[in-house]
mmCIF file of C-alpha atoms in Angstrom:
data_model
loop_
_atom_site.group_PDB
_atom_site.id
_atom_site.type_symbol
_atom_site.label_atom_id
_atom_site.label_comp_id
_atom_site.label_asym_id
_atom_site.label_seq_id
_atom_site.Cartn_x
_atom_site.Cartn_y
_atom_site.Cartn_z
ATOM 1 C CA UNK S 1 69.790 83.595 92.821
ATOM 2 C CA UNK S 2 69.899 86.015 95.754
ATOM 3 C CA UNK S 3 73.102 85.921 97.768
ATOM 4 C CA UNK S 4 72.955 85.967 101.554
ATOM 5 C CA UNK S 5 74.090 89.218 103.100
ATOM 6 C CA UNK S 6 77.293 88.834 105.075
ATOM 7 C CA UNK S 7 77.877 91.575 107.627
ATOM 8 C CA UNK S 8 80.988 92.856 109.386
ATOM 9 C CA UNK S 9 81.233 95.282 112.300
ATOM 10 C CA UNK S 10 83.631 98.222 111.974
ATOM 11 C CA UNK S 11 84.473 100.051 115.210
ATOM 12 C CA UNK S 12 86.039 103.415 114.381
ATOM 13 C CA UNK S 13 88.523 105.201 116.656
ATOM 14 C CA UNK S 14 87.603 103.587 119.954
ATOM 15 C CA UNK S 15 90.859 104.860 121.394
ATOM 16 C CA UNK S 16 91.940 106.763 124.488
ATOM 17 C CA UNK S 17 92.118 110.074 122.652
ATOM 18 C CA UNK S 18 88.328 110.246 122.334
ATOM 19 C CA UNK S 19 87.144 108.326 125.387
ATOM 20 C CA UNK S 20 89.558 109.083 128.222
ATOM 21 C CA UNK S 21 88.863 112.370 130.038
ATOM 22 C CA UNK S 22 91.743 114.808 129.626
ATOM 23 C CA UNK S 23 92.850 113.401 126.279
ATOM 24 C CA UNK S 24 93.028 115.703 123.231
ATOM 25 C CA UNK S 25 89.828 114.603 121.465
ATOM 26 C CA UNK S 26 87.664 113.792 124.478
ATOM 27 C CA UNK S 27 84.342 115.624 124.631
ATOM 28 C CA UNK S 28 81.441 115.597 127.066
ATOM 29 C CA UNK S 29 78.798 113.081 126.027
ATOM 30 C CA UNK S 30 81.072 110.702 124.155
ATOM 31 C CA UNK S 31 80.438 108.063 126.854
ATOM 32 C CA UNK S 32 76.872 107.663 125.563
ATOM 33 C CA UNK S 33 78.137 105.467 122.722
ATOM 34 C CA UNK S 34 80.075 103.037 124.933
ATOM 35 C CA UNK S 35 77.185 100.777 125.976
ATOM 36 C CA UNK S 36 75.723 100.571 122.444
ATOM 37 C CA UNK S 37 79.178 99.728 121.080
ATOM 38 C CA UNK S 38 79.660 97.081 123.784
ATOM 39 C CA UNK S 39 76.338 95.534 122.763
ATOM 40 C CA UNK S 40 77.375 95.498 119.083
ATOM 41 C CA UNK S 41 80.764 94.012 119.912
ATOM 42 C CA UNK S 42 79.213 91.352 122.165
ATOM 43 C CA UNK S 43 76.698 90.379 119.462
ATOM 44 C CA UNK S 44 79.419 90.149 116.815
ATOM 45 C CA UNK S 45 81.662 88.076 119.063
ATOM 46 C CA UNK S 46 78.845 85.685 119.978
ATOM 47 C CA UNK S 47 77.889 85.103 116.340
ATOM 48 C CA UNK S 48 81.430 84.924 114.968
ATOM 49 C CA UNK S 49 80.907 88.028 112.834
ATOM 50 C CA UNK S 50 84.062 89.717 111.567
ATOM 51 C CA UNK S 51 85.022 92.736 113.671
ATOM 52 C CA UNK S 52 87.368 95.378 112.292
ATOM 53 C CA UNK S 53 88.945 97.807 114.749
ATOM 54 C CA UNK S 54 89.764 100.830 112.572
ATOM 55 C CA UNK S 55 92.060 103.106 114.532
ATOM 56 C CA UNK S 56 93.957 106.228 113.617
ATOM 57 C CA UNK S 57 97.730 105.929 113.986
ATOM 58 C CA UNK S 58 100.424 108.117 112.511
ATOM 59 C CA UNK S 59 104.129 107.506 112.093
ATOM 60 C CA UNK S 60 106.449 108.760 114.828
ATOM 61 C CA UNK S 61 107.269 112.455 115.132
ATOM 62 C CA UNK S 62 109.898 113.484 112.636
ATOM 63 C CA UNK S 63 108.028 112.099 109.650
ATOM 64 C CA UNK S 64 105.833 114.561 107.796
ATOM 65 C CA UNK S 65 102.122 113.843 107.590
ATOM 66 C CA UNK S 66 99.801 115.914 105.412
ATOM 67 C CA UNK S 67 97.195 115.896 108.190
ATOM 68 C CA UNK S 68 99.489 118.084 110.323
ATOM 69 C CA UNK S 69 98.693 120.976 107.948
ATOM 70 C CA UNK S 70 95.156 121.013 109.373
ATOM 71 C CA UNK S 71 95.409 119.344 112.779
ATOM 72 C CA UNK S 72 97.996 119.215 115.556
ATOM 73 C CA UNK S 73 100.236 116.147 115.796
ATOM 74 C CA UNK S 74 98.216 113.295 117.331
ATOM 75 C CA UNK S 75 97.787 109.508 117.546
ATOM 76 C CA UNK S 76 101.416 108.610 116.960
ATOM 77 C CA UNK S 77 102.456 104.960 116.942
ATOM 78 C CA UNK S 78 102.827 103.632 120.501
ATOM 79 C CA UNK S 79 101.384 106.826 122.049
ATOM 80 C CA UNK S 80 98.851 106.548 124.867
ATOM 81 C CA UNK S 81 96.215 108.607 123.024
ATOM 82 C CA UNK S 82 96.281 106.103 120.118
ATOM 83 C CA UNK S 83 95.887 103.000 122.310
ATOM 84 C CA UNK S 84 92.637 101.033 122.387
ATOM 85 C CA UNK S 85 90.197 102.295 124.999
ATOM 86 C CA UNK S 86 89.268 99.925 127.848
ATOM 87 C CA UNK S 87 88.077 96.539 126.565
ATOM 88 C CA UNK S 88 87.711 97.691 122.946
ATOM 89 C CA UNK S 89 90.698 95.805 121.604
ATOM 90 C CA UNK S 90 90.821 92.878 119.191
ATOM 91 C CA UNK S 91 90.156 89.459 120.681
ATOM 92 C CA UNK S 92 89.895 86.139 118.945
ATOM 93 C CA UNK S 93 90.138 84.835 115.408
ATOM 94 C CA UNK S 94 87.335 86.937 113.879
ATOM 95 C CA UNK S 95 88.836 90.321 114.798
ATOM 96 C CA UNK S 96 91.430 92.395 113.033
ATOM 97 C CA UNK S 97 92.870 95.898 113.123
ATOM 98 C CA UNK S 98 93.135 98.459 110.356
ATOM 99 C CA UNK S 99 95.405 101.423 110.964
ATOM 100 C CA UNK S 100 94.243 104.558 109.201
ATOM 101 C CA UNK S 101 95.951 107.902 108.730
ATOM 102 C CA UNK S 102 92.938 109.821 107.492
ATOM 103 C CA UNK S 103 89.293 110.010 108.526
ATOM 104 C CA UNK S 104 87.946 107.068 106.514
ATOM 105 C CA UNK S 105 88.632 103.483 107.553
ATOM 106 C CA UNK S 106 88.831 102.694 103.821
ATOM 107 C CA UNK S 107 91.070 105.429 102.431
ATOM 108 C CA UNK S 108 94.630 104.177 101.742
ATOM 109 C CA UNK S 109 94.057 100.983 103.760
ATOM 110 C CA UNK S 110 93.356 97.450 102.572
ATOM 111 C CA UNK S 111 89.962 97.327 104.316
ATOM 112 C CA UNK S 112 87.883 97.058 101.121
ATOM 113 C CA UNK S 113 90.141 94.318 99.764
ATOM 114 C CA UNK S 114 89.990 92.414 103.052
ATOM 115 C CA UNK S 115 86.179 92.654 103.287
ATOM 116 C CA UNK S 116 85.685 91.629 99.646
ATOM 117 C CA UNK S 117 87.936 88.615 100.221
ATOM 118 C CA UNK S 118 85.738 87.646 103.188
ATOM 119 C CA UNK S 119 82.601 87.998 100.988
ATOM 120 C CA UNK S 120 81.233 90.785 103.209
ATOM 121 C CA UNK S 121 78.486 92.868 101.571
ATOM 122 C CA UNK S 122 77.259 94.983 104.491
ATOM 123 C CA UNK S 123 79.175 96.870 107.190
ATOM 124 C CA UNK S 124 77.796 98.114 110.494
ATOM 125 C CA UNK S 125 79.846 101.193 111.361
ATOM 126 C CA UNK S 126 80.025 102.528 114.928
ATOM 127 C CA UNK S 127 82.344 104.865 116.822
ATOM 128 C CA UNK S 128 83.327 108.515 116.664
ATOM 129 C CA UNK S 129 82.863 111.164 115.373
ATOM 130 C CA UNK S 130 79.685 110.986 113.301
ATOM 131 C CA UNK S 131 80.428 114.005 111.125
ATOM 132 C CA UNK S 132 84.057 113.134 110.445
ATOM 133 C CA UNK S 133 85.317 109.534 110.574
ATOM 134 C CA UNK S 134 81.926 107.784 110.574
ATOM 135 C CA UNK S 135 80.627 109.798 107.624
ATOM 136 C CA UNK S 136 83.887 109.381 105.678
ATOM 137 C CA UNK S 137 83.910 105.637 106.365
ATOM 138 C CA UNK S 138 80.252 105.249 105.335
ATOM 139 C CA UNK S 139 80.843 107.192 102.133
ATOM 140 C CA UNK S 140 83.893 105.118 101.226
ATOM 141 C CA UNK S 141 82.114 101.870 102.174
ATOM 142 C CA UNK S 142 79.396 102.778 99.681
ATOM 143 C CA UNK S 143 81.975 103.781 97.041
ATOM 144 C CA UNK S 144 83.646 100.373 97.486
ATOM 145 C CA UNK S 145 80.412 98.441 96.988
ATOM 146 C CA UNK S 146 79.343 97.772 100.583
ATOM 147 C CA UNK S 147 76.032 98.634 102.216
ATOM 148 C CA UNK S 148 76.906 100.900 105.156
ATOM 149 C CA UNK S 149 74.659 100.745 108.210
ATOM 150 C CA UNK S 150 75.095 103.167 111.099
ATOM 151 C CA UNK S 151 73.318 102.443 114.404
ATOM 152 C CA UNK S 152 72.143 105.857 115.583
ATOM 153 C CA UNK S 153 72.931 105.204 119.272
ATOM 154 C CA UNK S 154 76.465 103.955 118.559
ATOM 155 C CA UNK S 155 77.903 107.201 117.213
ATOM 156 C CA UNK S 156 77.946 110.846 118.238
ATOM 157 C CA UNK S 157 79.909 114.068 117.994
ATOM 158 C CA UNK S 158 80.748 117.198 119.905
ATOM 159 C CA UNK S 159 78.969 119.002 117.049
ATOM 160 C CA UNK S 160 75.414 117.570 117.331
ATOM 161 C CA UNK S 161 74.015 119.614 114.448
ATOM 162 C CA UNK S 162 76.730 118.282 112.133
ATOM 163 C CA UNK S 163 76.197 114.754 113.428
ATOM 164 C CA UNK S 164 72.486 114.962 112.589
ATOM 165 C CA UNK S 165 73.201 116.362 109.123
ATOM 166 C CA UNK S 166 75.722 113.570 108.522
ATOM 167 C CA UNK S 167 73.273 110.871 109.618
ATOM 168 C CA UNK S 168 70.655 112.360 107.301
ATOM 169 C CA UNK S 169 73.109 112.290 104.387
ATOM 170 C CA UNK S 170 74.258 108.755 105.154
ATOM 171 C CA UNK S 171 70.654 107.539 105.246
ATOM 172 C CA UNK S 172 69.633 109.459 102.130
ATOM 173 C CA UNK S 173 72.624 108.885 99.859
ATOM 174 C CA UNK S 174 74.893 106.099 101.080
ATOM 175 C CA UNK S 175 73.288 103.518 103.314
ATOM 176 C CA UNK S 176 71.006 103.269 106.294
ATOM 177 C CA UNK S 177 70.837 104.759 109.756
ATOM 178 C CA UNK S 178 69.026 102.318 112.026
ATOM 179 C CA UNK S 179 68.105 101.879 115.689
ATOM 180 C CA UNK S 180 70.560 99.848 117.749
ATOM 181 C CA UNK S 181 68.195 96.865 117.964
ATOM 182 C CA UNK S 182 68.061 96.504 114.197
ATOM 183 C CA UNK S 183 71.861 96.627 113.938
ATOM 184 C CA UNK S 184 72.157 93.995 116.670
ATOM 185 C CA UNK S 185 69.877 91.750 114.614
ATOM 186 C CA UNK S 186 72.194 92.121 111.616
ATOM 187 C CA UNK S 187 75.107 90.886 113.725
ATOM 188 C CA UNK S 188 73.276 87.903 115.234
#
């Protein structure tokens, strides 16, 4: 017997830090992913698909965080840079939030457990940055037994050559990179 594929949408780091001009991780061109992500979110909301908002948040200053050895202090709890950007915040009964302290939405979170409990087998992953958080999340989705799908138009990076290499690796070794229209169909 073949089981029906159940899909969830994971939006990664759709927070002020990346999307609001003047914020620490903003980069020119990031806005190109907003409309594709809105379309994915609208499709998921209309169909009742589970939506996971995976956002980076760190404990308040004063607590050590291993990430500070590589990156400056950022995305602290209750800080403006860590707040949801525009309308990309959880709404309704089919949406939840996962707070992450590393690049992957899966590492040291209960995301895999939650998705397995919901009988999800495929995850559509969108957000920023392709070569960091999207790639790490796709790799860990695969390692946890999910089929990762990345809509090409719904992710980008300020390092386009690394973004392309990451999409190639995701498609070759972990999951699929698809056009936006195909991802929308998976969420319908």
